[in-house]
Amino acid sequence: TFTAVLLGLVLVDAMTKFQAAEKSIGEEASDISNIYSAAINFPKHTVVIRALSKGYIDKVIEDEIPLMENNQWSEEARNIAYSLTLVIQNISPENDNQRAIYPYLIQEIASLWDDRKDRTTVTNYSIPEAEWVVLILASCITILFTFFFTVDNVRLHLLMTGLVSFIIATSLYLIFLFGTPFSGTLKVSFAKLNLAQQYMHEGLPKKK
């Protein structure tokens, strides 16, 4: 019972973290898209902001996502985000429209940094080593206990032990998959980042 509850709790926690990783990616894509769109209200900085926004999304998709499979991140992407931040912070609103939109732009670049930090901090989503040790020990002990609950039919006893081992093994495998959202067989979707990139390079899709 202890092992079943423990596996269940850790699996639910891993799934929740997996969903949080996917959510942070979607919010990051939304942030950079909003910055790109709002740049049109600042004609003197539109070209620079949009160029940096495109450079950032391209660098994240082409370089940083593959690096994240090895728990690494792109220094170039970070530098582009920093340059974009400096440009936005140095804007001096010149009319009422710009003064109204500028706080929104500041809010979006701050949100971009928060979402980027959440995405690139691997410890936010991985399973701690201590948890793995407890899970594996508890699983081994549980399987060992099945040998003490013997039945007269040897085949039935082997079937019982095999089923318990199978359930534990599949649970551990699912925990491993959800605990590594940026690598392995099961990965978070980067579709929203791809859509943001397409929007910046091609514009909104035309209605048929």
Coordinates of C-alpha atoms in Angstrom, one line a residue:
T1 CA 0.0 0.0 0.0
F2 CA 2.8 2.4 0.9
T3 CA 4.5 1.7 -2.5
A4 CA 1.3 2.1 -4.4
V5 CA 0.5 5.5 -2.7
L6 CA 4.1 6.7 -3.1
L7 CA 4.2 5.8 -6.8
G8 CA 0.8 7.4 -7.4
L9 CA 1.8 10.7 -5.7
V10 CA 5.1 11.0 -7.5
L11 CA 3.5 10.2 -10.8
V12 CA 0.8 12.8 -10.3
D13 CA 3.5 15.3 -9.3
A14 CA 5.6 14.5 -12.4
M15 CA 2.5 14.9 -14.6
T16 CA 1.7 18.2 -13.0
K17 CA 5.3 19.5 -13.6
F18 CA 5.1 18.2 -17.2
Q19 CA 1.9 20.3 -17.8
A20 CA 3.6 23.3 -16.1
A21 CA 6.5 23.0 -18.6
E22 CA 4.2 22.9 -21.5
K23 CA 2.3 25.9 -20.1
S24 CA 5.5 28.0 -19.7
I25 CA 6.4 27.3 -23.3
G26 CA 3.0 28.6 -24.4
E27 CA 3.2 31.7 -22.3
E28 CA 6.7 32.4 -23.5
A29 CA 5.5 32.2 -27.1
S30 CA 2.6 34.5 -26.3
D31 CA 5.0 37.0 -24.6
I32 CA 7.3 37.3 -27.6
S33 CA 4.4 37.5 -30.0
N34 CA 2.8 40.3 -28.0
I35 CA 6.1 42.2 -27.9
Y36 CA 6.4 41.8 -31.7
S37 CA 2.9 43.0 -32.3
A38 CA 3.1 46.0 -29.8
A39 CA 6.3 47.2 -31.5
I40 CA 4.3 48.8 -34.3
N41 CA 3.2 51.5 -31.9
F42 CA 6.8 52.7 -31.5
P43 CA 7.9 53.6 -35.0
K44 CA 11.4 54.6 -34.0
H45 CA 12.0 51.2 -32.5
T46 CA 9.7 48.9 -34.5
V47 CA 12.4 47.5 -36.8
V48 CA 14.9 46.8 -34.0
I49 CA 12.3 45.2 -31.6
R50 CA 10.9 43.0 -34.3
A51 CA 14.3 41.9 -35.6
L52 CA 15.3 41.0 -32.0
S53 CA 12.0 39.2 -31.5
K54 CA 12.5 37.1 -34.6
G55 CA 16.1 36.4 -33.6
Y56 CA 15.1 35.3 -30.2
I57 CA 12.4 32.9 -31.4
D58 CA 14.6 31.5 -34.1
K59 CA 17.5 30.9 -31.7
V60 CA 15.2 29.2 -29.1
I61 CA 13.7 26.8 -31.7
E62 CA 16.8 26.1 -33.7
D63 CA 19.5 26.0 -31.0
E64 CA 18.1 26.0 -27.5
I65 CA 15.4 23.3 -27.8
P66 CA 17.9 20.7 -28.9
L67 CA 20.3 21.8 -26.2
M68 CA 17.6 21.3 -23.5
E69 CA 17.6 17.6 -24.2
N70 CA 21.0 17.6 -22.4
N71 CA 19.8 20.1 -19.7
Q72 CA 21.6 23.0 -21.4
W73 CA 20.4 26.4 -22.7
S74 CA 21.6 28.9 -25.3
E75 CA 23.7 31.8 -24.2
E76 CA 23.0 33.5 -27.6
A77 CA 19.2 33.3 -27.0
R78 CA 19.7 34.8 -23.5
N79 CA 21.8 37.6 -25.0
I80 CA 19.2 38.4 -27.6
A81 CA 16.5 38.6 -24.9
Y82 CA 18.8 40.9 -22.9
S83 CA 19.3 43.2 -25.9
L84 CA 15.6 43.3 -26.5
T85 CA 15.0 44.2 -22.8
L86 CA 17.5 47.1 -23.1
V87 CA 15.8 48.4 -26.2
I88 CA 12.4 48.4 -24.6
Q89 CA 13.6 50.0 -21.4
N90 CA 15.2 52.8 -23.3
I91 CA 12.0 53.8 -25.1
S92 CA 10.7 57.2 -24.3
P93 CA 7.0 57.4 -25.0
E94 CA 6.1 60.4 -27.1
N95 CA 2.3 60.5 -27.1
D96 CA -0.7 59.3 -25.2
N97 CA -1.0 56.1 -27.2
Q98 CA 2.6 55.2 -26.5
R99 CA 2.3 56.1 -22.9
A100 CA -0.7 53.8 -22.6
I101 CA 1.0 50.9 -24.4
Y102 CA 4.5 51.2 -22.9
P103 CA 3.6 49.6 -19.5
Y104 CA 2.1 46.7 -21.3
L105 CA 5.4 46.2 -23.3
I106 CA 7.4 46.3 -20.0
Q107 CA 5.0 43.8 -18.5
E108 CA 5.4 41.4 -21.4
I109 CA 9.2 41.5 -21.4
A110 CA 9.3 40.9 -17.7
S111 CA 6.9 38.0 -18.2
L112 CA 9.1 36.7 -21.0
W113 CA 12.1 36.5 -18.6
D114 CA 9.9 34.7 -16.0
D115 CA 8.7 32.1 -18.4
R116 CA 12.2 31.7 -19.9
K117 CA 13.6 31.1 -16.4
D118 CA 10.9 28.5 -15.7
R119 CA 11.6 26.7 -18.9
T120 CA 15.3 26.6 -18.6
T121 CA 15.5 25.7 -14.9
V122 CA 15.6 21.9 -15.2
T123 CA 15.1 21.3 -11.4
N124 CA 11.6 22.7 -11.8
Y125 CA 10.5 19.6 -13.6
S126 CA 13.0 16.8 -12.9
I127 CA 12.6 14.1 -10.2
P128 CA 15.1 14.6 -7.3
E129 CA 17.6 11.8 -6.9
A130 CA 16.4 11.2 -3.3
E131 CA 12.9 10.4 -4.7
W132 CA 14.4 7.9 -7.2
V133 CA 16.3 6.2 -4.4
V134 CA 13.2 5.8 -2.2
L135 CA 11.0 4.7 -5.2
I136 CA 13.5 2.0 -6.3
L137 CA 14.1 0.7 -2.8
A138 CA 10.3 0.6 -2.1
S139 CA 9.7 -1.2 -5.4
C140 CA 12.4 -3.8 -4.8
I141 CA 11.1 -4.5 -1.3
T142 CA 7.5 -4.8 -2.5
I143 CA 8.5 -7.3 -5.1
L144 CA 10.6 -9.2 -2.6
F145 CA 7.5 -9.4 -0.3
T146 CA 5.5 -11.2 -3.0
F147 CA 7.8 -14.2 -2.5
F148 CA 6.6 -14.6 1.1
F149 CA 2.9 -14.7 0.0
T150 CA 3.1 -18.1 -1.6
V151 CA 0.3 -20.1 -3.1
D152 CA 0.1 -23.8 -3.9
N153 CA 0.0 -23.2 -7.6
V154 CA 3.6 -22.2 -8.7
R155 CA 2.4 -20.7 -12.0
L156 CA -0.2 -18.6 -10.2
H157 CA 2.4 -17.3 -7.8
L158 CA 4.7 -16.4 -10.7
L159 CA 1.8 -14.7 -12.4
M160 CA 1.1 -12.6 -9.3
T161 CA 4.7 -11.6 -8.9
G162 CA 5.0 -10.8 -12.6
L163 CA 1.9 -8.6 -12.5
V164 CA 3.1 -6.7 -9.4
S165 CA 6.6 -6.2 -11.1
F166 CA 4.9 -5.1 -14.3
I167 CA 2.7 -2.5 -12.6
I168 CA 5.7 -1.1 -10.6
A169 CA 8.0 -1.0 -13.7
T170 CA 5.4 0.8 -15.9
S171 CA 4.8 3.3 -13.1
L172 CA 8.5 4.0 -12.7
Y173 CA 8.8 4.3 -16.5
L174 CA 5.9 6.8 -16.7
I175 CA 7.5 8.8 -13.8
F176 CA 10.8 8.9 -15.8
L177 CA 9.0 10.1 -19.0
F178 CA 7.1 12.8 -17.3
G179 CA 10.1 13.8 -15.2
T180 CA 12.1 14.6 -18.4
P181 CA 9.7 16.9 -20.4
F182 CA 12.4 18.2 -22.8
S183 CA 13.9 14.8 -23.8
G184 CA 13.1 11.2 -24.2
T185 CA 10.2 9.6 -25.9
L186 CA 7.6 11.8 -24.3
K187 CA 8.3 15.5 -24.8
V188 CA 6.3 18.7 -24.3
S189 CA 4.8 20.3 -27.4
F190 CA 6.7 23.2 -28.9
A191 CA 3.9 23.9 -31.4
K192 CA 3.1 27.3 -29.9
L193 CA 6.7 28.5 -30.3
N194 CA 6.5 27.3 -34.0
L195 CA 3.3 29.2 -34.5
A196 CA 4.9 32.3 -33.0
Q197 CA 7.8 32.0 -35.3
Q198 CA 5.6 31.5 -38.3
Y199 CA 3.6 34.6 -37.3
M200 CA 6.7 36.8 -37.1
H201 CA 8.1 35.6 -40.4
E202 CA 5.0 35.2 -42.5
G203 CA 2.3 37.2 -40.7
L204 CA -1.1 36.0 -39.7
P205 CA -2.6 33.3 -42.0
K206 CA -4.9 34.6 -44.6
K207 CA -8.6 33.7 -44.3
K208 CA -9.9 31.5 -47.1

